[in-house]
């Protein structure tokens, strides 16, 4: 596996929106610093729903983006989903909370699935895209930064799967916002999922 793109954006208004967003990202050349809040210099406009320590980096798998290109019949340039990193050789469906990516000195830990919203639909120019993304059940991954450092396109990536009870990204998407009980609740509280997910079910 390797990094095929590092993407950043700046605050701007998209057609149909009355607020600024940093979702429109483009690949950049050269190394970028990653700290506990993500890529240094990347725009995060809505801190209530985006960014933060458990949602610092958003990544998409190269295999998943290739699937989308076929599904939509269009090119999918890096950054089109607002992702920070594209990792070649990764299928989003195989990822689970607690999986760790090592990129040089950087260690990222998967915490949650990307939940599509109106901003995402506006970015794609399709009001129905949030529904389509959910139906596909191939959500991208949000990660916390365990160890920071510099990242750039072409760097090798290694994956350390979570050794505990695996909660995959598709399951995390389906259960987002739900009040879980019993064994399901215990699984989520024991896993290294996003702190907001734990707060919702606790």
mmCIF file of C-alpha atoms in Angstrom:
data_model
loop_
_atom_site.group_PDB
_atom_site.id
_atom_site.type_symbol
_atom_site.label_atom_id
_atom_site.label_comp_id
_atom_site.label_asym_id
_atom_site.label_seq_id
_atom_site.Cartn_x
_atom_site.Cartn_y
_atom_site.Cartn_z
ATOM 1 C CA UNK A 1 0.000 0.000 0.000
ATOM 2 C CA UNK A 2 1.074 3.565 -0.568
ATOM 3 C CA UNK A 3 -0.181 7.139 -0.449
ATOM 4 C CA UNK A 4 -1.351 8.159 -3.924
ATOM 5 C CA UNK A 5 -2.567 11.636 -2.940
ATOM 6 C CA UNK A 6 -2.443 14.113 -0.071
ATOM 7 C CA UNK A 7 -5.302 16.600 -0.398
ATOM 8 C CA UNK A 8 -6.068 19.935 1.214
ATOM 9 C CA UNK A 9 -8.675 22.645 0.742
ATOM 10 C CA UNK A 10 -9.501 26.220 1.623
ATOM 11 C CA UNK A 11 -12.713 27.797 2.868
ATOM 12 C CA UNK A 12 -15.152 28.612 0.068
ATOM 13 C CA UNK A 13 -18.854 28.652 -0.782
ATOM 14 C CA UNK A 14 -20.177 25.991 -3.108
ATOM 15 C CA UNK A 15 -23.163 26.457 -5.400
ATOM 16 C CA UNK A 16 -26.382 26.052 -3.426
ATOM 17 C CA UNK A 17 -24.787 26.614 -0.033
ATOM 18 C CA UNK A 18 -24.945 29.764 2.103
ATOM 19 C CA UNK A 19 -21.936 28.882 4.228
ATOM 20 C CA UNK A 20 -18.268 28.193 3.656
ATOM 21 C CA UNK A 21 -16.819 24.716 3.567
ATOM 22 C CA UNK A 22 -13.401 23.131 3.148
ATOM 23 C CA UNK A 23 -14.719 19.983 1.421
ATOM 24 C CA UNK A 24 -13.366 20.958 -2.008
ATOM 25 C CA UNK A 25 -9.839 19.544 -1.720
ATOM 26 C CA UNK A 26 -7.051 19.082 -4.243
ATOM 27 C CA UNK A 27 -3.827 17.059 -4.215
ATOM 28 C CA UNK A 28 -0.666 18.918 -3.307
ATOM 29 C CA UNK A 29 2.989 18.199 -3.872
ATOM 30 C CA UNK A 30 5.661 17.937 -1.204
ATOM 31 C CA UNK A 31 5.455 16.945 2.457
ATOM 32 C CA UNK A 32 2.693 18.154 4.778
ATOM 33 C CA UNK A 33 2.799 18.147 8.562
ATOM 34 C CA UNK A 34 0.248 16.002 10.387
ATOM 35 C CA UNK A 35 -0.510 16.915 14.000
ATOM 36 C CA UNK A 36 -3.281 15.889 16.410
ATOM 37 C CA UNK A 37 -5.810 18.002 14.471
ATOM 38 C CA UNK A 38 -4.918 16.642 11.025
ATOM 39 C CA UNK A 39 -3.130 18.178 8.039
ATOM 40 C CA UNK A 40 -1.651 21.505 9.077
ATOM 41 C CA UNK A 41 -3.172 24.221 6.895
ATOM 42 C CA UNK A 42 -6.238 22.281 5.766
ATOM 43 C CA UNK A 43 -9.523 24.189 6.059
ATOM 44 C CA UNK A 44 -12.115 22.880 8.530
ATOM 45 C CA UNK A 45 -15.024 25.300 8.678
ATOM 46 C CA UNK A 46 -17.672 23.545 10.774
ATOM 47 C CA UNK A 47 -15.946 22.394 13.936
ATOM 48 C CA UNK A 48 -19.198 21.090 15.417
ATOM 49 C CA UNK A 49 -19.458 18.269 12.888
ATOM 50 C CA UNK A 50 -15.978 18.091 11.328
ATOM 51 C CA UNK A 51 -12.415 17.861 12.541
ATOM 52 C CA UNK A 52 -11.263 17.334 16.105
ATOM 53 C CA UNK A 53 -8.962 14.746 17.603
ATOM 54 C CA UNK A 54 -11.097 11.719 16.675
ATOM 55 C CA UNK A 55 -11.860 13.011 13.190
ATOM 56 C CA UNK A 56 -8.493 14.524 12.323
ATOM 57 C CA UNK A 57 -7.809 12.732 9.043
ATOM 58 C CA UNK A 58 -10.321 11.510 6.480
ATOM 59 C CA UNK A 59 -9.081 8.835 4.100
ATOM 60 C CA UNK A 60 -10.443 6.928 1.146
ATOM 61 C CA UNK A 61 -9.169 3.636 -0.225
ATOM 62 C CA UNK A 62 -7.898 3.559 -3.791
ATOM 63 C CA UNK A 63 -9.924 0.422 -4.575
ATOM 64 C CA UNK A 64 -13.082 2.105 -3.331
ATOM 65 C CA UNK A 65 -12.478 5.219 -5.423
ATOM 66 C CA UNK A 66 -11.903 3.027 -8.488
ATOM 67 C CA UNK A 67 -15.248 1.338 -7.759
ATOM 68 C CA UNK A 68 -16.945 4.745 -7.596
ATOM 69 C CA UNK A 69 -15.395 5.757 -10.922
ATOM 70 C CA UNK A 70 -16.947 2.678 -12.547
ATOM 71 C CA UNK A 71 -20.258 3.086 -10.720
ATOM 72 C CA UNK A 72 -20.646 6.744 -11.674
ATOM 73 C CA UNK A 73 -19.016 6.498 -15.084
ATOM 74 C CA UNK A 74 -16.738 9.445 -14.435
ATOM 75 C CA UNK A 75 -13.233 10.222 -13.282
ATOM 76 C CA UNK A 76 -12.753 10.522 -9.543
ATOM 77 C CA UNK A 77 -9.827 12.892 -9.028
ATOM 78 C CA UNK A 78 -8.143 12.864 -5.609
ATOM 79 C CA UNK A 79 -9.961 15.059 -3.112
ATOM 80 C CA UNK A 80 -13.349 14.844 -4.808
ATOM 81 C CA UNK A 81 -14.952 13.373 -1.667
ATOM 82 C CA UNK A 82 -13.123 15.859 0.549
ATOM 83 C CA UNK A 83 -10.630 13.225 1.626
ATOM 84 C CA UNK A 84 -7.196 14.104 2.998
ATOM 85 C CA UNK A 85 -5.483 10.893 1.937
ATOM 86 C CA UNK A 86 -6.005 8.322 -0.792
ATOM 87 C CA UNK A 87 -4.328 4.992 -0.006
ATOM 88 C CA UNK A 88 -3.745 2.600 -2.888
ATOM 89 C CA UNK A 89 -4.682 -1.019 -2.222
ATOM 90 C CA UNK A 90 -7.376 -0.274 0.371
ATOM 91 C CA UNK A 91 -11.041 -1.265 0.116
ATOM 92 C CA UNK A 92 -13.069 0.739 2.639
ATOM 93 C CA UNK A 93 -15.320 -2.239 3.352
ATOM 94 C CA UNK A 94 -12.384 -4.100 4.920
ATOM 95 C CA UNK A 95 -11.608 -1.405 7.502
ATOM 96 C CA UNK A 96 -12.782 -1.371 11.110
ATOM 97 C CA UNK A 97 -12.510 0.866 14.145
ATOM 98 C CA UNK A 98 -9.076 0.441 15.707
ATOM 99 C CA UNK A 99 -7.247 -0.482 12.499
ATOM 100 C CA UNK A 100 -3.972 1.434 12.346
ATOM 101 C CA UNK A 101 -2.093 2.843 9.382
ATOM 102 C CA UNK A 102 1.608 3.610 9.678
ATOM 103 C CA UNK A 103 3.063 6.118 7.213
ATOM 104 C CA UNK A 104 6.673 6.888 8.083
ATOM 105 C CA UNK A 105 6.511 8.249 11.650
ATOM 106 C CA UNK A 106 2.752 8.787 11.425
ATOM 107 C CA UNK A 107 0.269 6.402 13.019
ATOM 108 C CA UNK A 108 -3.435 6.839 12.255
ATOM 109 C CA UNK A 109 -6.215 4.897 13.988
ATOM 110 C CA UNK A 110 -9.647 4.431 12.398
ATOM 111 C CA UNK A 111 -12.439 5.777 14.621
ATOM 112 C CA UNK A 112 -15.575 6.131 12.519
ATOM 113 C CA UNK A 113 -17.236 6.031 9.121
ATOM 114 C CA UNK A 114 -17.900 9.018 6.919
ATOM 115 C CA UNK A 115 -21.576 9.997 7.133
ATOM 116 C CA UNK A 116 -22.759 11.848 3.985
ATOM 117 C CA UNK A 117 -24.474 15.221 4.338
ATOM 118 C CA UNK A 118 -25.916 18.086 2.285
ATOM 119 C CA UNK A 119 -22.457 19.645 1.907
ATOM 120 C CA UNK A 120 -21.184 16.398 0.379
ATOM 121 C CA UNK A 121 -24.142 16.334 -2.026
ATOM 122 C CA UNK A 122 -23.423 19.954 -3.030
ATOM 123 C CA UNK A 123 -19.771 19.082 -3.626
ATOM 124 C CA UNK A 124 -20.857 16.271 -5.965
ATOM 125 C CA UNK A 125 -23.443 18.446 -7.679
ATOM 126 C CA UNK A 126 -26.172 15.896 -6.971
ATOM 127 C CA UNK A 127 -28.891 16.365 -4.328
ATOM 128 C CA UNK A 128 -29.385 12.597 -4.143
ATOM 129 C CA UNK A 129 -25.722 11.712 -3.648
ATOM 130 C CA UNK A 130 -25.866 11.375 0.144
ATOM 131 C CA UNK A 131 -28.480 8.658 -0.269
ATOM 132 C CA UNK A 132 -26.434 6.960 -2.988
ATOM 133 C CA UNK A 133 -23.290 7.027 -0.835
ATOM 134 C CA UNK A 134 -25.130 5.462 2.100
ATOM 135 C CA UNK A 135 -26.670 2.763 -0.095
ATOM 136 C CA UNK A 136 -23.246 1.825 -1.489
ATOM 137 C CA UNK A 137 -22.072 0.958 2.071
ATOM 138 C CA UNK A 138 -18.434 1.753 1.272
ATOM 139 C CA UNK A 139 -17.837 4.744 3.579
ATOM 140 C CA UNK A 140 -14.484 6.417 3.962
ATOM 141 C CA UNK A 141 -12.663 6.371 7.287
ATOM 142 C CA UNK A 142 -12.076 9.083 9.859
ATOM 143 C CA UNK A 143 -8.934 8.629 11.923
ATOM 144 C CA UNK A 144 -7.320 9.966 15.064
ATOM 145 C CA UNK A 145 -3.607 10.744 15.008
ATOM 146 C CA UNK A 146 -1.675 8.516 17.404
ATOM 147 C CA UNK A 147 1.687 9.891 16.227
ATOM 148 C CA UNK A 148 2.276 12.837 13.921
ATOM 149 C CA UNK A 149 4.909 13.599 11.330
ATOM 150 C CA UNK A 150 5.200 14.463 7.648
ATOM 151 C CA UNK A 151 3.239 12.811 4.847
ATOM 152 C CA UNK A 152 3.506 13.097 1.079
ATOM 153 C CA UNK A 153 2.375 11.237 -1.998
ATOM 154 C CA UNK A 154 4.301 8.050 -2.744
ATOM 155 C CA UNK A 155 5.014 7.080 0.867
ATOM 156 C CA UNK A 156 4.635 3.422 1.788
ATOM 157 C CA UNK A 157 1.795 2.464 4.127
ATOM 158 C CA UNK A 158 1.422 -0.510 6.431
ATOM 159 C CA UNK A 159 -1.815 -1.646 8.062
ATOM 160 C CA UNK A 160 -2.158 -3.186 11.517
ATOM 161 C CA UNK A 161 -5.667 -4.635 11.887
ATOM 162 C CA UNK A 162 -7.443 -4.154 15.217
ATOM 163 C CA UNK A 163 -7.102 -7.338 17.274
ATOM 164 C CA UNK A 164 -10.331 -6.958 19.228
ATOM 165 C CA UNK A 165 -13.940 -7.399 18.170
ATOM 166 C CA UNK A 166 -14.069 -5.729 14.756
ATOM 167 C CA UNK A 167 -16.722 -3.115 13.995
ATOM 168 C CA UNK A 168 -16.464 -2.445 10.277
ATOM 169 C CA UNK A 169 -17.057 0.858 8.550
ATOM 170 C CA UNK A 170 -20.317 -0.278 6.888
ATOM 171 C CA UNK A 171 -21.690 -1.277 10.306
ATOM 172 C CA UNK A 172 -20.546 2.008 11.840
ATOM 173 C CA UNK A 173 -22.414 3.878 9.106
ATOM 174 C CA UNK A 174 -25.638 1.910 9.604
ATOM 175 C CA UNK A 175 -25.606 2.329 13.389
ATOM 176 C CA UNK A 176 -24.599 5.985 13.458
ATOM 177 C CA UNK A 177 -26.835 7.899 15.883
ATOM 178 C CA UNK A 178 -28.647 4.788 17.106
ATOM 179 C CA UNK A 179 -29.136 3.966 20.777
ATOM 180 C CA UNK A 180 -27.595 0.530 21.115
ATOM 181 C CA UNK A 181 -28.390 -1.902 23.893
ATOM 182 C CA UNK A 182 -26.983 -5.081 25.368
ATOM 183 C CA UNK A 183 -24.162 -6.870 23.574
ATOM 184 C CA UNK A 184 -24.087 -4.376 20.707
ATOM 185 C CA UNK A 185 -23.678 -1.491 23.139
ATOM 186 C CA UNK A 186 -20.886 -3.311 24.976
ATOM 187 C CA UNK A 187 -19.018 -3.961 21.715
ATOM 188 C CA UNK A 188 -19.012 -0.283 20.795
ATOM 189 C CA UNK A 189 -17.985 0.893 24.248
ATOM 190 C CA UNK A 190 -15.066 -1.580 24.245
ATOM 191 C CA UNK A 191 -13.797 -0.569 20.790
ATOM 192 C CA UNK A 192 -11.695 2.553 20.031
ATOM 193 C CA UNK A 193 -14.556 4.274 18.195
ATOM 194 C CA UNK A 194 -15.049 8.060 17.970
ATOM 195 C CA UNK A 195 -15.776 9.582 21.386
ATOM 196 C CA UNK A 196 -19.005 11.108 20.028
ATOM 197 C CA UNK A 197 -20.265 7.635 19.074
ATOM 198 C CA UNK A 198 -19.598 6.399 22.604
ATOM 199 C CA UNK A 199 -21.361 9.438 24.063
ATOM 200 C CA UNK A 200 -24.443 8.781 21.912
ATOM 201 C CA UNK A 201 -24.816 5.175 23.071
ATOM 202 C CA UNK A 202 -23.669 5.652 26.676
#
